[in-house]
Each structure stands twice: as structure tokens, then as C-alpha cells.
GROMACS .gro file of C-alpha atoms in nm:
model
  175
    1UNK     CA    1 -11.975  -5.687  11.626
    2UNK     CA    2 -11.942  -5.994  11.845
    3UNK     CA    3 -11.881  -6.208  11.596
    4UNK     CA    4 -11.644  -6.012  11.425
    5UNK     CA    5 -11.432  -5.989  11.779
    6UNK     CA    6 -11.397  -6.361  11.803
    7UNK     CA    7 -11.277  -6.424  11.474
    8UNK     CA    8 -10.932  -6.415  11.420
    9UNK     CA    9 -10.753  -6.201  11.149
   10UNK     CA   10 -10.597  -6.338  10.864
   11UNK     CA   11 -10.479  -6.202  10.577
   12UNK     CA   12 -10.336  -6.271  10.241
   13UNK     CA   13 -10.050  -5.982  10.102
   14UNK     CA   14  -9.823  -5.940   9.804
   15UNK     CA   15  -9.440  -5.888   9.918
   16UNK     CA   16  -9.225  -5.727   9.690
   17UNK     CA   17  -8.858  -5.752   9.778
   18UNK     CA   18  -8.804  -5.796  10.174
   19UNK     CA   19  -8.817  -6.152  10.352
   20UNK     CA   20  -8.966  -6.296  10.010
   21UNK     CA   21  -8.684  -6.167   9.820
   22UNK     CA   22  -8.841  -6.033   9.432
   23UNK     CA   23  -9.195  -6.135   9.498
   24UNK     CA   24  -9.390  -6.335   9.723
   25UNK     CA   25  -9.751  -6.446   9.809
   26UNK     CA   26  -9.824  -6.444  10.239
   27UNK     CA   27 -10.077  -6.587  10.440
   28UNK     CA   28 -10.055  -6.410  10.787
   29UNK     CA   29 -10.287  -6.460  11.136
   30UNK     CA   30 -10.316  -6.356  11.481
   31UNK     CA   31 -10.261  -6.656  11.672
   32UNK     CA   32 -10.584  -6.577  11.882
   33UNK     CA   33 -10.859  -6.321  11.844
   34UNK     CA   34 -10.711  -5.937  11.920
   35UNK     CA   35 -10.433  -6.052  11.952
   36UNK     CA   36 -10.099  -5.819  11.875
   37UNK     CA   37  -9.900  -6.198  11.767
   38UNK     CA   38  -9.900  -6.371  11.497
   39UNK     CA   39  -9.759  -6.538  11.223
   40UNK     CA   40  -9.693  -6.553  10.836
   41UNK     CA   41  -9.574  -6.821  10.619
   42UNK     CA   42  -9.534  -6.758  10.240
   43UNK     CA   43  -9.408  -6.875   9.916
   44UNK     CA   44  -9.113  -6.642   9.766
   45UNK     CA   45  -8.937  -6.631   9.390
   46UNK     CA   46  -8.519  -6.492   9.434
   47UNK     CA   47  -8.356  -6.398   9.089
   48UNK     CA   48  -8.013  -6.186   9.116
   49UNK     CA   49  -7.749  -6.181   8.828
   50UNK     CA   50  -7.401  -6.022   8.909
   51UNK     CA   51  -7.080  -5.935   8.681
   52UNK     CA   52  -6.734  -5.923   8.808
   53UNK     CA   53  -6.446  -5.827   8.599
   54UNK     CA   54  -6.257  -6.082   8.761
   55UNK     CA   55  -6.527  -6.356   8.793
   56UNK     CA   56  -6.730  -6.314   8.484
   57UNK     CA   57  -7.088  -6.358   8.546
   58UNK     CA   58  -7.312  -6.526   8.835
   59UNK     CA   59  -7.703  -6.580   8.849
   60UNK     CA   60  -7.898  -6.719   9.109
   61UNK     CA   61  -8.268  -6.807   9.108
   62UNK     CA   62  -8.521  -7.055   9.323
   63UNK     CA   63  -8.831  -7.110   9.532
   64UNK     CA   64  -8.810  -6.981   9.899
   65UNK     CA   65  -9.000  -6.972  10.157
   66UNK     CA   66  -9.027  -6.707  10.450
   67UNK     CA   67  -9.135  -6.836  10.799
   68UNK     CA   68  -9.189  -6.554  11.050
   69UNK     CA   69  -9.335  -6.449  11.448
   70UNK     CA   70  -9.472  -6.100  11.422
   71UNK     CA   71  -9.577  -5.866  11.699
   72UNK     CA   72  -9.807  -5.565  11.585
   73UNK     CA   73  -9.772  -5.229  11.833
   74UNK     CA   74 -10.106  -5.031  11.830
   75UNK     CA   75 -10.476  -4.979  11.920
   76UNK     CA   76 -10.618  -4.843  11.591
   77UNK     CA   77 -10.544  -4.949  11.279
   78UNK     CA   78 -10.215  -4.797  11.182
   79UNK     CA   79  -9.967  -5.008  11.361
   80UNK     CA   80  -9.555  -5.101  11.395
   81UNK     CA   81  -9.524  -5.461  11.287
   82UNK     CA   82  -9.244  -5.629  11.469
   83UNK     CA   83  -9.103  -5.947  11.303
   84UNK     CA   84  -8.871  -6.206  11.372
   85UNK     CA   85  -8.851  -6.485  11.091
   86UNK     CA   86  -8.628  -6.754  10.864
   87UNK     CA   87  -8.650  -6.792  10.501
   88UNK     CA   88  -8.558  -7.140  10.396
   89UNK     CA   89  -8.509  -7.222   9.993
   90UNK     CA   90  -8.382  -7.401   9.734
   91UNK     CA   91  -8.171  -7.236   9.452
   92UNK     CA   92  -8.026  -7.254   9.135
   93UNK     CA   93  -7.642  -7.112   9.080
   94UNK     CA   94  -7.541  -7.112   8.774
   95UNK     CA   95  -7.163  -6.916   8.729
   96UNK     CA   96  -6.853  -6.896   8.441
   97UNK     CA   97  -6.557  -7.117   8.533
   98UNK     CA   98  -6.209  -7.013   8.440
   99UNK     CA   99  -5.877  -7.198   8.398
  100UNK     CA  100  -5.541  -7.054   8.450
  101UNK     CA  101  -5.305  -7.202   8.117
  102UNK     CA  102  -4.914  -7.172   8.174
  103UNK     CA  103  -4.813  -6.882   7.939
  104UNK     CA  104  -4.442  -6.840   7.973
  105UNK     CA  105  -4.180  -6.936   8.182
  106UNK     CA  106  -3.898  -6.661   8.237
  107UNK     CA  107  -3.633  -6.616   8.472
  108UNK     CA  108  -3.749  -6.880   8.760
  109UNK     CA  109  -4.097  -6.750   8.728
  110UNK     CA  110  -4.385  -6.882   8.547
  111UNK     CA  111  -4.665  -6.656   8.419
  112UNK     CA  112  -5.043  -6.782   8.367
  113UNK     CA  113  -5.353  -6.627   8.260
  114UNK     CA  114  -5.698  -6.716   8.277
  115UNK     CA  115  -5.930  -6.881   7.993
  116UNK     CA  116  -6.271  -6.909   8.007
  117UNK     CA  117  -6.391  -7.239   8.036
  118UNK     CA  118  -6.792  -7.227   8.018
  119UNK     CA  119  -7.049  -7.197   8.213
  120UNK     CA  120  -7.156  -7.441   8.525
  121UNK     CA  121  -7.475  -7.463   8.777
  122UNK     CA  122  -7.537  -7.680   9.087
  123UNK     CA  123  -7.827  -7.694   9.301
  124UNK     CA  124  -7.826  -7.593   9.663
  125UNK     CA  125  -8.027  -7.524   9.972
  126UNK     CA  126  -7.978  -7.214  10.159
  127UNK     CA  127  -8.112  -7.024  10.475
  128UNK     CA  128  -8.076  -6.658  10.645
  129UNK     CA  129  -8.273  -6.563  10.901
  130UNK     CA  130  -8.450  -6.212  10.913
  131UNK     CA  131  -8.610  -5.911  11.124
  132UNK     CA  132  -8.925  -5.724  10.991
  133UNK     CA  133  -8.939  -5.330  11.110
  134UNK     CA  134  -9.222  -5.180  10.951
  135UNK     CA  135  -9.574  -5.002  10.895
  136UNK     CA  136  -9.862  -5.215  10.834
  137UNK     CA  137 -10.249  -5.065  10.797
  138UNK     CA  138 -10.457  -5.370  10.942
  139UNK     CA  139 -10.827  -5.282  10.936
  140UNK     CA  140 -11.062  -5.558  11.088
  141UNK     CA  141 -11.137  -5.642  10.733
  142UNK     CA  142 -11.060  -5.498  10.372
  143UNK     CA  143 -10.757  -5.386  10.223
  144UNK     CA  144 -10.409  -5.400  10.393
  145UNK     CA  145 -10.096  -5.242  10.350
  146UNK     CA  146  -9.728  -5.312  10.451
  147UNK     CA  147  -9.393  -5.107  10.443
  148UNK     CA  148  -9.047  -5.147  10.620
  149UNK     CA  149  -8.691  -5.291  10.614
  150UNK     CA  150  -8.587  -5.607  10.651
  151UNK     CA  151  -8.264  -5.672  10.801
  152UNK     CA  152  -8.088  -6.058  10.737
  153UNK     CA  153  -7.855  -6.261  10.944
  154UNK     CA  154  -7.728  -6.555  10.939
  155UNK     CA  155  -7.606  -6.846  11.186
  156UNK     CA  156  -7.287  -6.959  10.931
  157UNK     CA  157  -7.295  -7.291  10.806
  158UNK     CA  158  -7.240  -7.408  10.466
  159UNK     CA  159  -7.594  -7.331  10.345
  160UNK     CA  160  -7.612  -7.000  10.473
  161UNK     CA  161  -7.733  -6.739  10.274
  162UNK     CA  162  -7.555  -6.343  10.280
  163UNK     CA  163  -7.808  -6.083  10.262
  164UNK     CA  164  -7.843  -5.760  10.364
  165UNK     CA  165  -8.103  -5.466  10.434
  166UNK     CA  166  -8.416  -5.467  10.220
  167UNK     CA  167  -8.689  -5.248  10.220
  168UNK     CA  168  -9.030  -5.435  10.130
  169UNK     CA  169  -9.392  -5.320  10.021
  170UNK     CA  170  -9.678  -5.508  10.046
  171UNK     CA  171 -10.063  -5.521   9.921
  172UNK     CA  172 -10.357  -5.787  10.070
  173UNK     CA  173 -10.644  -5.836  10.203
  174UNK     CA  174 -10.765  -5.925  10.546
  175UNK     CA  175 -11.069  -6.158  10.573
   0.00000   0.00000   0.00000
């Protein structure tokens, strides 16, 4: 039992959706024995696809990775996990492009419509920044579970990311 009180927890979890987007793999610690802080740092996979009758189709994937301070609330082993993090990444866009070609001109006004013109991608880097309100079962050892929201932010900037509310779900071990 004294050993097991000077070691510090850490723990390795599966996210799905949350800070780590569709799926991630976390590493998370206590920063000293019993202690309610800690940290997590992961490695996240983002894929979302959207239509607009307007815009014709849009489709973002990429590598990201979640960086987040935790604080866990309780004495037994049910406890409220607390979480204040960034997720930095790098992402794929790829989108349609559209031209507008003169149709007619009639009357002092000139009338266009728009043609598609194929598809494009670029590369980019993008941030948000995140809270983590949740439910996490952290035995000493042994299986863990996770469950919450996970509300996103961001500071502006060109490579800032919009995001909203998330719910998350997580399975791992703590060793």
C-alpha cells in the first residue's frame, strides 16, 4: 500500500468525439502522487464533410493534437474531472469552387450565374481552445472510464478553429 501511494497515476484512454475530435489515443497523469491535477496530452484524427446548396460540398480531415490541465473533484473513485486545454492540428480542406459567367445583359443590368469549376484543397494549421466538464471513474489501478461535454473557444486569428459543444466518451486503463 505504500508503494502504491507514492506512485503517481497515469493512464492511457480512448476519446471518442470531445477535445480529440472523431477519435483519439490519451496519455494522462497526476502531476504528483494523490494529487487532484494533472495533465493529458494525446494524438486526435478530425474528419467532417458538409453540403450547402449554395456552396456545394466541403471536407476537412487531419492529425490534431489535444493539450490539456485537469483538476479531478473527489475522495473515492467516482470523481468530476475539470479541464482546461488547447487542441493544436494540422488539416486538410478540400472544397468545390464556383465561377459566376455573364449570362445576359438587359435593361442596364447584367445577370450571372454560377458554374462549377472543380474541386480545390490547401493545407492549414488550426487551433481552438477547450473546457472538459465531465465524469471520470479513476480507480488506483484497472479500468477507467470518462464522460462529459466539451465546450470550444477560440482566441480569433486566422488559424482559429470554430467548434462547438461536444459530448465525449472515453475507455483506458490506469497503471
Amino acid at each position: 500500500m505504500a508503494q502504491q501511494s507514492e506512485n503517481t497515476q497515469k493512464s492511457m484512454y480512448l476519446e471518442l468525439f470531445g477535445a480529440s475530435n472523431i477519435v483519439g489515443v490519451n496519455y494522462d497523469s497526476r502531476l504528483k502522487p494523490n494529487s487532484p491535477w494533472g495533465y493529458r496530452v494525446g494524438l486526435g484524427y478530425t474528419y467532417s464533410k458538409n453540403y450547402g446548396l449554395l456552396s456545394g460540398s466541403n471536407s476537412i480531415r487531419g492529425v490534431d493534437v489535444p493539450i490539456e490541465a485537469n483538476y479531478l473533484l473527489g475522495k473515492k473513485r467516482s470523481k468530476l474531472e475539470l479541464g482546461l486545454g488547447v487542441n493544436l492540428g494540422y488539416y486538410k480542406e478540400k472544397y468545390d469552387k464556383w465561377d459566376l459567367k455573364e449570362v445576359k445583359k438587359e435593361d442596364g443590368f447584367t445577370y450571372y450565374e454560377g458554374v462549377y469549376a472543380g474541386e480545390d484543397s490547401r493545407s492549414l494549421w488550426g487551433y481552438y481552445c477547450f473546457g472538459n466538464i465531465g465524469y471520470r471513474y479513476q480507480p488506483s489501478h484497472g479500468f477507467q472510464f470518462r464522460a462529459g461535454i466539451s465546450p470550444s473557444f477560440n482566441l480569433g486569428g486566422k488559424h482559429a478553429v470554430s467548434k462547438s459543444v461536444f459530448p465525449y466518451i472515453s475507455f483506458g486503463y490506469v497503471f
